[in-house]
Amino acid sequence: MMQASEDYLKGWTKGYRIANNGTLTPYATFIASPHIPIPAGTERIEVYQPTEYNKPKNVLCLFYADGTFQDFYFNYGPNWRVRQTTLPSGVTEINVSFLIADVDNCYIKNVYTGEYIWKGKNVE
């Protein structure tokens, strides 16, 4: 799923990050995504962010189609620029937050096919 360059951040919320329960938490240097649909058949995703950081702990959250929260994963710290996660059965949406300064270089992709689910405008 590729988005047009002018709307790749449509629905994103500047000044917030995702908390480990799937809610938004104010944090000036972050931008939080809306729920991003995961294409049917996707079993494993990779989330990339270019900056390693420890505080605050960045989180990616998984949801079922009805919007019910399923689980969260931390995506922070040394060597955590790339986080791969196997999706539990029935999960159809993800939301993430990135540093505003990094969002243009971040992505979410299907590990097995290499197809981007979402990508920043600088990702080829």
MMTF fields as JSON, N, C-alpha, C and O atoms, coordinates in Angstrom:
{
  "mmtfVersion": "1.0.0",
  "mmtfProducer": "UNKNOWN",
  "numBonds": 495,
  "numAtoms": 496,
  "numGroups": 124,
  "numChains": 1,
  "numModels": 1,
  "chainsPerModel": [1],
  "groupsPerChain": [124],
  "chainIdList": ["A"],
  "bondAtomList": [4, 2, 8, 6, 12, 10, 16, 14, 20, 18, 24, 22, 28, 26, 32, 30, 36, 34, 40, 38, 44, 42, 48, 46, 52, 50, 56, 54, 60, 58, 64, 62, 68, 66, 72, 70, 76, 74, 80, 78, 84, 82, 88, 86, 92, 90, 96, 94, 100, 98, 104, 102, 108, 106, 112, 110, 116, 114, 120, 118, 124, 122, 128, 126, 132, 130, 136, 134, 140, 138, 144, 142, 148, 146, 152, 150, 156, 154, 160, 158, 164, 162, 168, 166, 172, 170, 176, 174, 180, 178, 184, 182, 188, 186, 192, 190, 196, 194, 200, 198, 204, 202, 208, 206, 212, 210, 216, 214, 220, 218, 224, 222, 228, 226, 232, 230, 236, 234, 240, 238, 244, 242, 248, 246, 252, 250, 256, 254, 260, 258, 264, 262, 268, 266, 272, 270, 276, 274, 280, 278, 284, 282, 288, 286, 292, 290, 296, 294, 300, 298, 304, 302, 308, 306, 312, 310, 316, 314, 320, 318, 324, 322, 328, 326, 332, 330, 336, 334, 340, 338, 344, 342, 348, 346, 352, 350, 356, 354, 360, 358, 364, 362, 368, 366, 372, 370, 376, 374, 380, 378, 384, 382, 388, 386, 392, 390, 396, 394, 400, 398, 404, 402, 408, 406, 412, 410, 416, 414, 420, 418, 424, 422, 428, 426, 432, 430, 436, 434, 440, 438, 444, 442, 448, 446, 452, 450, 456, 454, 460, 458, 464, 462, 468, 466, 472, 470, 476, 474, 480, 478, 484, 482, 488, 486, 492, 490],
  "bondOrderList": [1, 1, 1, 1, 1, 1, 1, 1, 1, 1, 1, 1, 1, 1, 1, 1, 1, 1, 1, 1, 1, 1, 1, 1, 1, 1, 1, 1, 1, 1, 1, 1, 1, 1, 1, 1, 1, 1, 1, 1, 1, 1, 1, 1, 1, 1, 1, 1, 1, 1, 1, 1, 1, 1, 1, 1, 1, 1, 1, 1, 1, 1, 1, 1, 1, 1, 1, 1, 1, 1, 1, 1, 1, 1, 1, 1, 1, 1, 1, 1, 1, 1, 1, 1, 1, 1, 1, 1, 1, 1, 1, 1, 1, 1, 1, 1, 1, 1, 1, 1, 1, 1, 1, 1, 1, 1, 1, 1, 1, 1, 1, 1, 1, 1, 1, 1, 1, 1, 1, 1, 1, 1, 1],
  "groupList": [{"groupName": "MET", "atomNameList": ["N", "CA", "C", "O"], "elementList": ["N", "C", "C", "O"], "formalChargeList": [0, 0, 0, 0], "bondAtomList": [1, 0, 2, 1, 3, 2], "bondOrderList": [1, 1, 2], "singleLetterCode": "M", "chemCompType": "L-PEPTIDE LINKING"}, {"groupName": "GLN", "atomNameList": ["N", "CA", "C", "O"], "elementList": ["N", "C", "C", "O"], "formalChargeList": [0, 0, 0, 0], "bondAtomList": [1, 0, 2, 1, 3, 2], "bondOrderList": [1, 1, 2], "singleLetterCode": "Q", "chemCompType": "L-PEPTIDE LINKING"}, {"groupName": "ALA", "atomNameList": ["N", "CA", "C", "O"], "elementList": ["N", "C", "C", "O"], "formalChargeList": [0, 0, 0, 0], "bondAtomList": [1, 0, 2, 1, 3, 2], "bondOrderList": [1, 1, 2], "singleLetterCode": "A", "chemCompType": "L-PEPTIDE LINKING"}, {"groupName": "SER", "atomNameList": ["N", "CA", "C", "O"], "elementList": ["N", "C", "C", "O"], "formalChargeList": [0, 0, 0, 0], "bondAtomList": [1, 0, 2, 1, 3, 2], "bondOrderList": [1, 1, 2], "singleLetterCode": "S", "chemCompType": "L-PEPTIDE LINKING"}, {"groupName": "GLU", "atomNameList": ["N", "CA", "C", "O"], "elementList": ["N", "C", "C", "O"], "formalChargeList": [0, 0, 0, 0], "bondAtomList": [1, 0, 2, 1, 3, 2], "bondOrderList": [1, 1, 2], "singleLetterCode": "E", "chemCompType": "L-PEPTIDE LINKING"}, {"groupName": "ASP", "atomNameList": ["N", "CA", "C", "O"], "elementList": ["N", "C", "C", "O"], "formalChargeList": [0, 0, 0, 0], "bondAtomList": [1, 0, 2, 1, 3, 2], "bondOrderList": [1, 1, 2], "singleLetterCode": "D", "chemCompType": "L-PEPTIDE LINKING"}, {"groupName": "TYR", "atomNameList": ["N", "CA", "C", "O"], "elementList": ["N", "C", "C", "O"], "formalChargeList": [0, 0, 0, 0], "bondAtomList": [1, 0, 2, 1, 3, 2], "bondOrderList": [1, 1, 2], "singleLetterCode": "Y", "chemCompType": "L-PEPTIDE LINKING"}, {"groupName": "LEU", "atomNameList": ["N", "CA", "C", "O"], "elementList": ["N", "C", "C", "O"], "formalChargeList": [0, 0, 0, 0], "bondAtomList": [1, 0, 2, 1, 3, 2], "bondOrderList": [1, 1, 2], "singleLetterCode": "L", "chemCompType": "L-PEPTIDE LINKING"}, {"groupName": "LYS", "atomNameList": ["N", "CA", "C", "O"], "elementList": ["N", "C", "C", "O"], "formalChargeList": [0, 0, 0, 0], "bondAtomList": [1, 0, 2, 1, 3, 2], "bondOrderList": [1, 1, 2], "singleLetterCode": "K", "chemCompType": "L-PEPTIDE LINKING"}, {"groupName": "GLY", "atomNameList": ["N", "CA", "C", "O"], "elementList": ["N", "C", "C", "O"], "formalChargeList": [0, 0, 0, 0], "bondAtomList": [1, 0, 2, 1, 3, 2], "bondOrderList": [1, 1, 2], "singleLetterCode": "G", "chemCompType": "PEPTIDE LINKING"}, {"groupName": "TRP", "atomNameList": ["N", "CA", "C", "O"], "elementList": ["N", "C", "C", "O"], "formalChargeList": [0, 0, 0, 0], "bondAtomList": [1, 0, 2, 1, 3, 2], "bondOrderList": [1, 1, 2], "singleLetterCode": "W", "chemCompType": "L-PEPTIDE LINKING"}, {"groupName": "THR", "atomNameList": ["N", "CA", "C", "O"], "elementList": ["N", "C", "C", "O"], "formalChargeList": [0, 0, 0, 0], "bondAtomList": [1, 0, 2, 1, 3, 2], "bondOrderList": [1, 1, 2], "singleLetterCode": "T", "chemCompType": "L-PEPTIDE LINKING"}, {"groupName": "ARG", "atomNameList": ["N", "CA", "C", "O"], "elementList": ["N", "C", "C", "O"], "formalChargeList": [0, 0, 0, 0], "bondAtomList": [1, 0, 2, 1, 3, 2], "bondOrderList": [1, 1, 2], "singleLetterCode": "R", "chemCompType": "L-PEPTIDE LINKING"}, {"groupName": "ILE", "atomNameList": ["N", "CA", "C", "O"], "elementList": ["N", "C", "C", "O"], "formalChargeList": [0, 0, 0, 0], "bondAtomList": [1, 0, 2, 1, 3, 2], "bondOrderList": [1, 1, 2], "singleLetterCode": "I", "chemCompType": "L-PEPTIDE LINKING"}, {"groupName": "ASN", "atomNameList": ["N", "CA", "C", "O"], "elementList": ["N", "C", "C", "O"], "formalChargeList": [0, 0, 0, 0], "bondAtomList": [1, 0, 2, 1, 3, 2], "bondOrderList": [1, 1, 2], "singleLetterCode": "N", "chemCompType": "L-PEPTIDE LINKING"}, {"groupName": "PRO", "atomNameList": ["N", "CA", "C", "O"], "elementList": ["N", "C", "C", "O"], "formalChargeList": [0, 0, 0, 0], "bondAtomList": [1, 0, 2, 1, 3, 2], "bondOrderList": [1, 1, 2], "singleLetterCode": "P", "chemCompType": "L-PEPTIDE LINKING"}, {"groupName": "PHE", "atomNameList": ["N", "CA", "C", "O"], "elementList": ["N", "C", "C", "O"], "formalChargeList": [0, 0, 0, 0], "bondAtomList": [1, 0, 2, 1, 3, 2], "bondOrderList": [1, 1, 2], "singleLetterCode": "F", "chemCompType": "L-PEPTIDE LINKING"}, {"groupName": "HIS", "atomNameList": ["N", "CA", "C", "O"], "elementList": ["N", "C", "C", "O"], "formalChargeList": [0, 0, 0, 0], "bondAtomList": [1, 0, 2, 1, 3, 2], "bondOrderList": [1, 1, 2], "singleLetterCode": "H", "chemCompType": "L-PEPTIDE LINKING"}, {"groupName": "VAL", "atomNameList": ["N", "CA", "C", "O"], "elementList": ["N", "C", "C", "O"], "formalChargeList": [0, 0, 0, 0], "bondAtomList": [1, 0, 2, 1, 3, 2], "bondOrderList": [1, 1, 2], "singleLetterCode": "V", "chemCompType": "L-PEPTIDE LINKING"}, {"groupName": "CYS", "atomNameList": ["N", "CA", "C", "O"], "elementList": ["N", "C", "C", "O"], "formalChargeList": [0, 0, 0, 0], "bondAtomList": [1, 0, 2, 1, 3, 2], "bondOrderList": [1, 1, 2], "singleLetterCode": "C", "chemCompType": "L-PEPTIDE LINKING"}],
  "groupTypeList": [0, 0, 1, 2, 3, 4, 5, 6, 7, 8, 9, 10, 11, 8, 9, 6, 12, 13, 2, 14, 14, 9, 11, 7, 11, 15, 6, 2, 11, 16, 13, 2, 3, 15, 17, 13, 15, 13, 15, 2, 9, 11, 4, 12, 13, 4, 18, 6, 1, 15, 11, 4, 6, 14, 8, 15, 8, 14, 18, 7, 19, 7, 16, 6, 2, 5, 9, 11, 16, 1, 5, 16, 6, 16, 14, 6, 9, 15, 14, 10, 12, 18, 12, 1, 11, 11, 7, 15, 3, 9, 18, 11, 4, 13, 14, 18, 3, 16, 7, 13, 2, 5, 18, 5, 14, 19, 6, 13, 8, 14, 18, 6, 11, 9, 4, 6, 13, 10, 8, 9, 8, 14, 18, 4],
  "groupIdList": [1, 2, 3, 4, 5, 6, 7, 8, 9, 10, 11, 12, 13, 14, 15, 16, 17, 18, 19, 20, 21, 22, 23, 24, 25, 26, 27, 28, 29, 30, 31, 32, 33, 34, 35, 36, 37, 38, 39, 40, 41, 42, 43, 44, 45, 46, 47, 48, 49, 50, 51, 52, 53, 54, 55, 56, 57, 58, 59, 60, 61, 62, 63, 64, 65, 66, 67, 68, 69, 70, 71, 72, 73, 74, 75, 76, 77, 78, 79, 80, 81, 82, 83, 84, 85, 86, 87, 88, 89, 90, 91, 92, 93, 94, 95, 96, 97, 98, 99, 100, 101, 102, 103, 104, 105, 106, 107, 108, 109, 110, 111, 112, 113, 114, 115, 116, 117, 118, 119, 120, 121, 122, 123, 124],
  "secStructList": [7, 7, 7, 7, 4, 4, 4, 6, 6, 6, 6, 7, 3, 3, 3, 3, 3, 3, 7, 6, 6, 1, 7, 3, 3, 3, 3, 3, 3, 3, 3, 3, 7, 7, 7, 3, 3, 7, 7, 6, 6, 7, 7, 3, 3, 3, 3, 3, 7, 1, 7, 7, 7, 7, 1, 1, 7, 7, 3, 3, 3, 3, 3, 3, 6, 6, 1, 7, 3, 3, 3, 3, 3, 3, 7, 7, 1, 6, 6, 7, 1, 3, 3, 3, 3, 3, 7, 7, 6, 6, 3, 3, 3, 3, 3, 3, 3, 3, 3, 6, 6, 6, 4, 4, 4, 7, 3, 3, 3, 3, 6, 6, 6, 7, 7, 3, 3, 3, 3, 7, 6, 6, 7, 7],
  "xCoordList": [0.857, 0.0, 0.901, 1.638, 0.843, 1.665, 0.748, -0.326, 1.173, 0.366, 1.017, 2.235, 0.182, 0.703, 1.543, 1.237, 2.601, 3.541, 2.878, 3.313, 1.842, 1.218, 0.339, -0.002, -0.031, -0.906, -0.351, -1.119, 0.933, 1.489, 1.372, 1.493, 1.138, 0.94, -0.503, -0.772, -1.411, -2.815, -3.312, -3.166, -3.896, -4.419, -3.416, -3.787, -2.154, -1.136, -1.288, -1.791, -0.854, -1.022, 0.33, 1.014, 0.713, 1.988, 1.892, 0.843, 3.025, 3.086, 2.574, 2.336, 2.4, 1.935, 2.712, 3.244, 2.766, 3.315, 2.298, 1.351, 2.486, 1.592, 2.044, 3.224, 1.121, 1.413, 1.239, 0.718, 1.682, 1.641, 0.239, 0.089, -0.777, -2.16, -2.885, -4.097, -2.136, -2.701, -3.29, -3.852, -3.175, -3.705, -2.607, -1.421, -3.015, -2.058, -1.611, -2.402, -0.317, 0.276, 0.996, 1.761, 0.783, 1.485, 3.007, 3.533, 3.683, 5.154, 5.564, 5.392, 6.103, 6.299, 7.116, 6.856, 8.085, 8.982, 8.537, 9.258, 7.357, 6.87, 5.669, 5.023, 5.39, 4.182, 3.616, 4.344, 2.3, 1.633, 0.747, 0.062, 0.77, -0.038, -1.476, -1.765, -2.366, -3.695, -3.549, -2.436, -4.635, -4.562, -4.273, -4.999, -3.226, -2.804, -3.21, -2.801, -4.001, -4.423, -3.235, -2.345, -3.241, -2.229, -2.862, -3.911, -2.26, -2.852, -3.082, -2.265, -4.186, -4.506, -3.35, -2.728, -3.067, -1.997, -0.639, 0.307, -0.526, 0.741, 0.938, 0.077, 2.072, 2.345, 3.387, 3.372, 4.284, 5.373, 5.669, 5.759, 5.821, 6.112, 7.461, 7.98, 8.002, 9.237, 8.948, 8.395, 9.325, 9.177, 10.572, 11.378, 10.86, 12.185, 12.094, 11.215, 13.018, 13.216, 14.715, 15.466, 15.187, 16.625, 17.376, 18.592, 16.689, 17.363, 17.147, 16.019, 18.23, 18.112, 17.892, 18.598, 16.934, 16.691, 16.094, 15.473, 16.296, 15.796, 14.625, 13.783, 14.546, 13.47, 12.851, 13.602, 11.553, 10.62, 10.654, 11.167, 10.125, 10.053, 9.005, 7.828, 9.428, 8.491, 7.759, 8.317, 6.53, 5.681, 5.005, 4.623, 4.859, 3.988, 2.889, 3.155, 1.667, 0.506, -0.235, -0.295, -0.801, -1.55, -3.022, -3.357, -3.895, -5.335, -6.061, -5.588, -7.228, -8.132, -8.957, -8.948, -9.665, -10.429, -11.476, -11.789, -12.019, -13.035, -12.426, -13.146, -11.088, -10.411, -9.979, -9.383, -10.265, -9.87, -8.356, -7.732, -7.774, -6.337, -5.949, -6.631, -4.837, -4.381, -3.121, -3.082, -2.083, -0.807, 0.074, -0.245, 1.182, 2.145, 3.547, 3.8, 4.448, 5.858, 6.659, 6.349, 7.692, 8.592, 9.472, 9.856, 9.789, 10.666, 11.617, 11.444, 12.624, 13.521, 14.888, 15.071, 15.832, 17.13, 18.137, 17.824, 19.349, 20.426, 20.023, 19.452, 20.333, 20.074, 18.589, 18.229, 17.733, 16.305, 15.794, 14.614, 16.64, 16.162, 15.228, 14.33, 15.439, 14.581, 13.937, 14.623, 12.619, 11.878, 11.022, 10.193, 11.218, 10.37, 9.435, 9.84, 8.181, 7.15, 6.262, 5.775, 6.057, 5.11, 3.716, 3.497, 2.783, 1.443, 0.585, 0.503, -0.049, -0.992, -2.191, -2.512, -2.832, -3.997, -5.077, -5.391, -5.636, -6.739, -6.344, -7.207, -5.059, -4.606, -4.653, -4.147, -5.268, -5.427, -4.958, -4.955, -4.558, -4.138, -2.968, -2.793, -2.167, -1.038, -1.074, -1.517, -0.61, -0.268, 1.064, 1.43, 1.783, 3.153, 3.356, 2.533, 4.465, 4.874, 6.363, 7.112, 6.773, 8.173, 8.552, 7.687, 9.843, 10.3, 9.887, 10.008, 9.402, 8.998, 10.166, 9.98, 11.366, 12.552, 12.876, 13.579, 12.374, 12.689, 11.585, 11.861, 10.352, 9.205, 9.342, 8.853, 9.983, 10.133, 11.008, 10.983, 11.78, 12.702, 12.285, 13.041, 11.118, 10.629, 9.761, 9.295, 9.554, 8.653, 8.113, 8.628, 7.046, 6.482, 6.35, 5.763, 6.89, 6.768, 6.524, 6.769, 6.037, 5.837, 7.211, 7.878, 7.634, 8.968, 9.125, 10.165, 8.101, 8.232, 8.145, 8.794, 7.357, 7.214, 8.068, 8.352, 8.474, 9.23, 8.37, 8.895, 7.052, 6.153, 5.946, 5.791, 5.948, 5.713, 4.231, 3.381, 3.935, 2.583, 2.383, 1.312, 3.421, 3.472, 4.94, 5.821, 5.198, 6.577, 6.615, 5.719, 7.681, 7.923, 8.328, 8.702, 8.256, 8.469, 9.895, 10.107, 10.874, 12.252, 12.625, 13.743, 11.719, 12.002, 11.763, 10.681, 12.762, 12.671, 12.021, 11.856],
  "yCoordList": [-1.167, 0.0, 1.227, 1.462, 1.984, 3.18, 4.389, 4.384, 5.409, 6.611, 7.706, 7.732, 8.61, 9.737, 10.596, 10.713, 11.197, 11.937, 13.055, 13.366, 13.665, 14.787, 14.357, 15.194, 13.096, 12.691, 11.549, 10.875, 11.319, 10.195, 10.376, 9.4, 11.607, 11.851, 12.254, 12.791, 11.99, 12.305, 11.486, 10.264, 12.172, 11.504, 11.335, 10.898, 11.671, 11.58, 12.769, 13.82, 12.605, 13.626, 14.08, 13.34, 15.325, 15.875, 16.202, 16.603, 16.017, 16.35, 15.254, 15.484, 14.048, 12.895, 11.65, 11.545, 10.71, 9.39, 8.363, 8.695, 7.119, 6.037, 5.469, 5.172, 5.318, 4.682, 3.175, 2.696, 2.418, 0.957, 0.358, -0.863, 1.208, 0.709, 1.158, 0.98, 1.745, 2.159, 3.554, 3.976, 4.274, 5.637, 6.648, 6.317, 7.88, 8.953, 9.608, 9.811, 9.934, 10.617, 11.843, 11.725, 13.022, 14.212, 14.051, 13.635, 14.386, 14.388, 15.217, 14.793, 16.39, 17.42, 16.992, 17.476, 16.111, 15.776, 14.565, 14.131, 14.017, 12.831, 13.135, 14.176, 12.196, 12.214, 10.796, 9.816, 10.709, 9.412, 9.12, 10.004, 7.887, 7.481, 7.198, 6.939, 7.252, 6.677, 5.157, 4.664, 4.417, 2.977, 2.768, 3.271, 2.033, 1.76, 0.325, -0.604, 0.128, -1.229, -2.086, -1.631, -3.322, -4.303, -5.183, -5.778, -5.281, -6.088, -7.548, -8.141, -8.103, -9.502, -10.389, -10.146, -11.405, -12.335, -11.941, -12.724, -10.739, -10.313, -11.061, -11.021, -11.747, -12.533, -11.894, -12.094, -11.129, -10.542, -9.16, -8.981, -8.175, -6.812, -6.355, -6.879, -5.359, -4.711, -3.223, -2.618, -2.637, -1.203, -0.626, -1.092, 0.402, 1.014, 2.472, 3.21, 2.875, 4.27, 4.522, 3.675, 5.647, 5.86, 6.217, 6.031, 6.724, 7.156, 6.158, 5.737, 5.779, 4.941, 5.857, 6.855, 5.537, 6.345, 5.48, 4.45, 5.92, 5.167, 5.833, 5.14, 7.122, 7.853, 8.806, 9.509, 8.886, 7.943, 6.627, 6.559, 5.613, 4.327, 4.42, 4.657, 4.236, 4.255, 2.926, 1.885, 2.972, 1.787, 1.62, 2.599, 0.374, 0.079, -0.816, -1.742, -0.545, -1.265, -1.971, -1.492, -3.125, -3.947, -3.968, -3.971, -3.984, -3.942, -4.918, -5.258, -5.358, -6.149, -5.211, -3.998, -5.759, -4.95, -4.066, -2.992, -4.498, -3.69, -2.599, -1.91, -2.44, -1.406, -1.849, -1.065, -3.09, -3.603, -3.742, -4.307, -3.232, -3.319, -4.78, -5.518, -5.201, -6.581, -6.668, -7.428, -5.897, -5.983, -4.807, -4.065, -4.65, -3.607, -4.189, -5.23, -3.484, -3.844, -2.565, -1.562, -2.597, -1.454, -1.439, -2.492, -0.255, -0.072, 1.061, 2.193, 0.753, 1.787, 1.194, -0.023, 2.08, 1.691, 1.26, 1.157, 1.01, 0.577, -0.662, -1.614, -0.619, -1.724, -1.992, -3.061, -1.05, -1.228, -0.328, 0.021, 0.047, 0.847, 0.034, 0.583, -1.27, -2.168, -3.143, -3.85, -3.17, -4.095, -4.985, -4.491, -6.304, -7.24, -7.923, -8.307, -8.064, -8.622, -9.566, -9.21, -10.766, -11.695, -11.298, -11.093, -11.19, -10.731, -11.875, -12.932, -11.667, -12.674, -12.788, -11.846, -13.917, -14.149, -13.109, -12.802, -12.575, -11.634, -10.174, -9.301, -9.887, -8.491, -7.907, -8.507, -6.729, -6.119, -4.671, -4.074, -4.095, -2.695, -2.506, -3.248, -1.483, -1.113, 0.397, 1.124, 0.864, 2.272, 2.412, 1.61, 3.46, 3.685, 5.178, 6.008, 5.487, 6.884, 6.947, 6.022, 8.056, 8.281, 9.696, 10.545, 9.934, 11.309, 12.102, 11.612, 13.316, 14.148, 14.313, 14.279, 14.492, 14.682, 13.457, 13.574, 12.287, 11.034, 10.512, 9.684, 10.965, 10.315, 10.173, 9.196, 11.106, 11.016, 9.845, 9.448, 9.292, 8.202, 6.867, 5.898, 6.795, 5.581, 4.765, 5.258, 3.501, 2.665, 1.507, 1.17, 0.905, -0.354, -1.214, -0.78, -2.433, -3.283, -4.732, -5.157, -5.478, -6.908, -7.559, -7.397, -8.29, -8.898, -9.89, -9.918, -10.705, -11.782, -11.325, -11.91, -10.293, -9.833, -8.6, -8.301, -7.889, -6.651, -5.458, -4.364, -5.646, -4.557, -3.62, -4.057, -2.312, -1.317, -1.24, -1.208, -1.21, -0.997, 0.507, 1.044, 1.166, 2.624, 3.024, 2.297, 4.194, 4.665, 6.186, 6.839, 6.733, 8.161, 8.587, 7.754, 9.871, 10.357, 10.162, 10.213, 9.941, 9.757, 8.292, 8.002, 7.374, 5.944, 5.534, 5.76, 4.936, 4.497, 3.132, 2.595],
  "zCoordList": [0.0, 0.0, 0.0, 0.958, -1.041, -1.154, -1.125, -1.728, -0.43, -0.375, -1.205, -1.386, -1.706, -2.473, -1.546, -0.359, -2.075, -1.24, -0.457, 0.653, -1.003, -0.305, 0.872, 1.708, 0.958, 2.06, 2.908, 3.595, 2.877, 3.623, 5.133, 5.873, 5.611, 7.042, 7.377, 8.451, 6.458, 6.711, 7.902, 7.934, 8.871, 10.056, 11.18, 12.269, 10.948, 11.989, 12.941, 12.544, 14.204, 15.225, 15.754, 16.461, 15.399, 15.877, 17.363, 17.868, 18.049, 19.469, 20.378, 21.564, 19.823, 20.614, 20.225, 19.119, 21.16, 20.877, 21.329, 22.042, 20.919, 21.294, 22.633, 22.816, 23.559, 24.851, 24.712, 23.705, 25.736, 25.628, 25.785, 25.842, 25.856, 25.839, 24.574, 24.45, 23.63, 22.356, 22.341, 21.329, 23.435, 23.49, 23.184, 23.197, 22.91, 22.645, 23.943, 24.864, 23.994, 25.128, 24.602, 23.645, 25.189, 24.71, 24.817, 25.849, 23.746, 23.73, 22.512, 21.369, 22.774, 21.749, 20.538, 19.436, 20.696, 19.595, 18.774, 17.877, 19.072, 18.385, 17.499, 17.625, 16.601, 15.782, 15.812, 15.654, 16.019, 16.166, 14.964, 14.45, 14.532, 13.377, 13.791, 14.959, 12.814, 13.03, 12.918, 12.733, 13.025, 12.786, 11.302, 10.446, 11.007, 9.635, 9.299, 9.995, 8.251, 7.879, 7.455, 6.737, 7.91, 7.51, 6.442, 6.688, 5.27, 4.199, 4.613, 5.318, 4.17, 4.448, 4.016, 2.982, 4.795, 4.476, 5.035, 4.959, 5.596, 6.196, 7.501, 8.381, 7.632, 8.83, 9.739, 10.953, 9.145, 9.93, 9.368, 8.154, 10.265, 9.83, 10.371, 11.357, 9.684, 10.123, 10.233, 9.314, 11.363, 11.583, 11.702, 12.508, 10.891, 10.887, 11.314, 10.869, 12.186, 12.582, 12.571, 13.055, 12.043, 11.906, 13.185, 13.249, 14.201, 15.421, 16.541, 16.796, 17.214, 18.402, 19.597, 19.747, 20.442, 21.625, 22.726, 22.464, 23.956, 25.109, 25.802, 26.374, 25.772, 26.448, 25.455, 24.779, 25.315, 25.902, 25.148, 24.031, 25.737, 25.059, 23.96, 24.234, 22.736, 21.621, 21.581, 21.926, 21.163, 21.19, 19.844, 19.204, 19.418, 18.288, 18.825, 19.591, 18.431, 18.952, 17.835, 16.703, 18.178, 17.242, 17.645, 18.829, 16.632, 16.868, 15.954, 14.869, 16.424, 15.601, 14.724, 14.936, 13.747, 12.792, 13.454, 12.94, 14.577, 15.259, 16.139, 16.861, 16.081, 16.859, 18.242, 18.98, 18.61, 19.918, 19.997, 19.099, 21.059, 21.312, 21.507, 22.217, 20.866, 20.994, 21.841, 22.809, 21.494, 22.219, 21.814, 20.884, 22.523, 22.189, 22.223, 22.829, 21.554, 21.532, 21.663, 21.019, 22.498, 22.577, 21.344, 20.836, 20.866, 19.71, 20.072, 19.62, 20.891, 21.372, 21.706, 21.726, 21.966, 22.505, 21.457, 20.271, 21.919, 21.023, 20.219, 20.75, 18.952, 18.025, 17.795, 17.302, 18.139, 17.931, 16.828, 16.814, 15.921, 14.794, 13.916, 13.278, 13.885, 13.116, 14.09, 14.828, 14.08, 14.94, 14.055, 13.291, 14.153, 13.424, 14.415, 15.512, 14.008, 14.879, 14.075, 13.001, 14.6, 14.002, 14.475, 15.669, 13.547, 13.884, 14.411, 13.786, 15.551, 16.051, 15.11, 14.385, 15.129, 14.287, 14.555, 15.705, 13.484, 13.596, 13.67, 13.587, 13.825, 13.875, 12.472, 11.524, 12.344, 11.025, 10.957, 9.881, 12.104, 12.124, 13.073, 14.039, 12.768, 13.615, 13.796, 12.906, 14.94, 15.014, 15.713, 16.572, 15.32, 15.761, 15.989, 15.601, 16.623, 16.711, 16.446, 16.76, 15.861, 15.53, 15.949, 16.166, 16.058, 16.234, 15.002, 13.879, 15.202, 14.065, 13.097, 11.88, 13.64, 12.797, 11.945, 10.941, 12.33, 11.634, 10.719, 9.851, 10.886, 10.259, 8.738, 8.17, 8.087, 6.627, 6.193, 5.028, 7.122, 6.809, 7.417, 7.34, 8.011, 8.664, 7.717, 6.69, 8.087, 7.297, 8.114, 9.18, 7.574, 8.048, 6.802, 5.811, 6.841, 5.655, 6.025, 7.154, 5.05, 5.155, 5.022, 4.0, 6.045, 6.034, 4.892, 4.234, 4.65, 3.672, 2.22, 1.352, 1.943, 0.56, 0.261, -0.899, 1.311, 1.125, 0.748, 0.54, 0.655, 0.292, 1.474, 2.614, 1.175, 2.216, 2.549, 1.659, 3.836, 4.333, 4.519, 4.237, 4.992, 5.111, 5.012, 5.47, 4.408, 4.366, 4.333, 3.799, 4.92, 4.876, 3.481, 2.656, 3.216, 1.843, 1.319, 0.108, 2.196, 1.739, 1.517, 1.09, 1.796, 1.658, 0.219, -0.325, -0.397, -1.809, -1.895, -2.99]
}
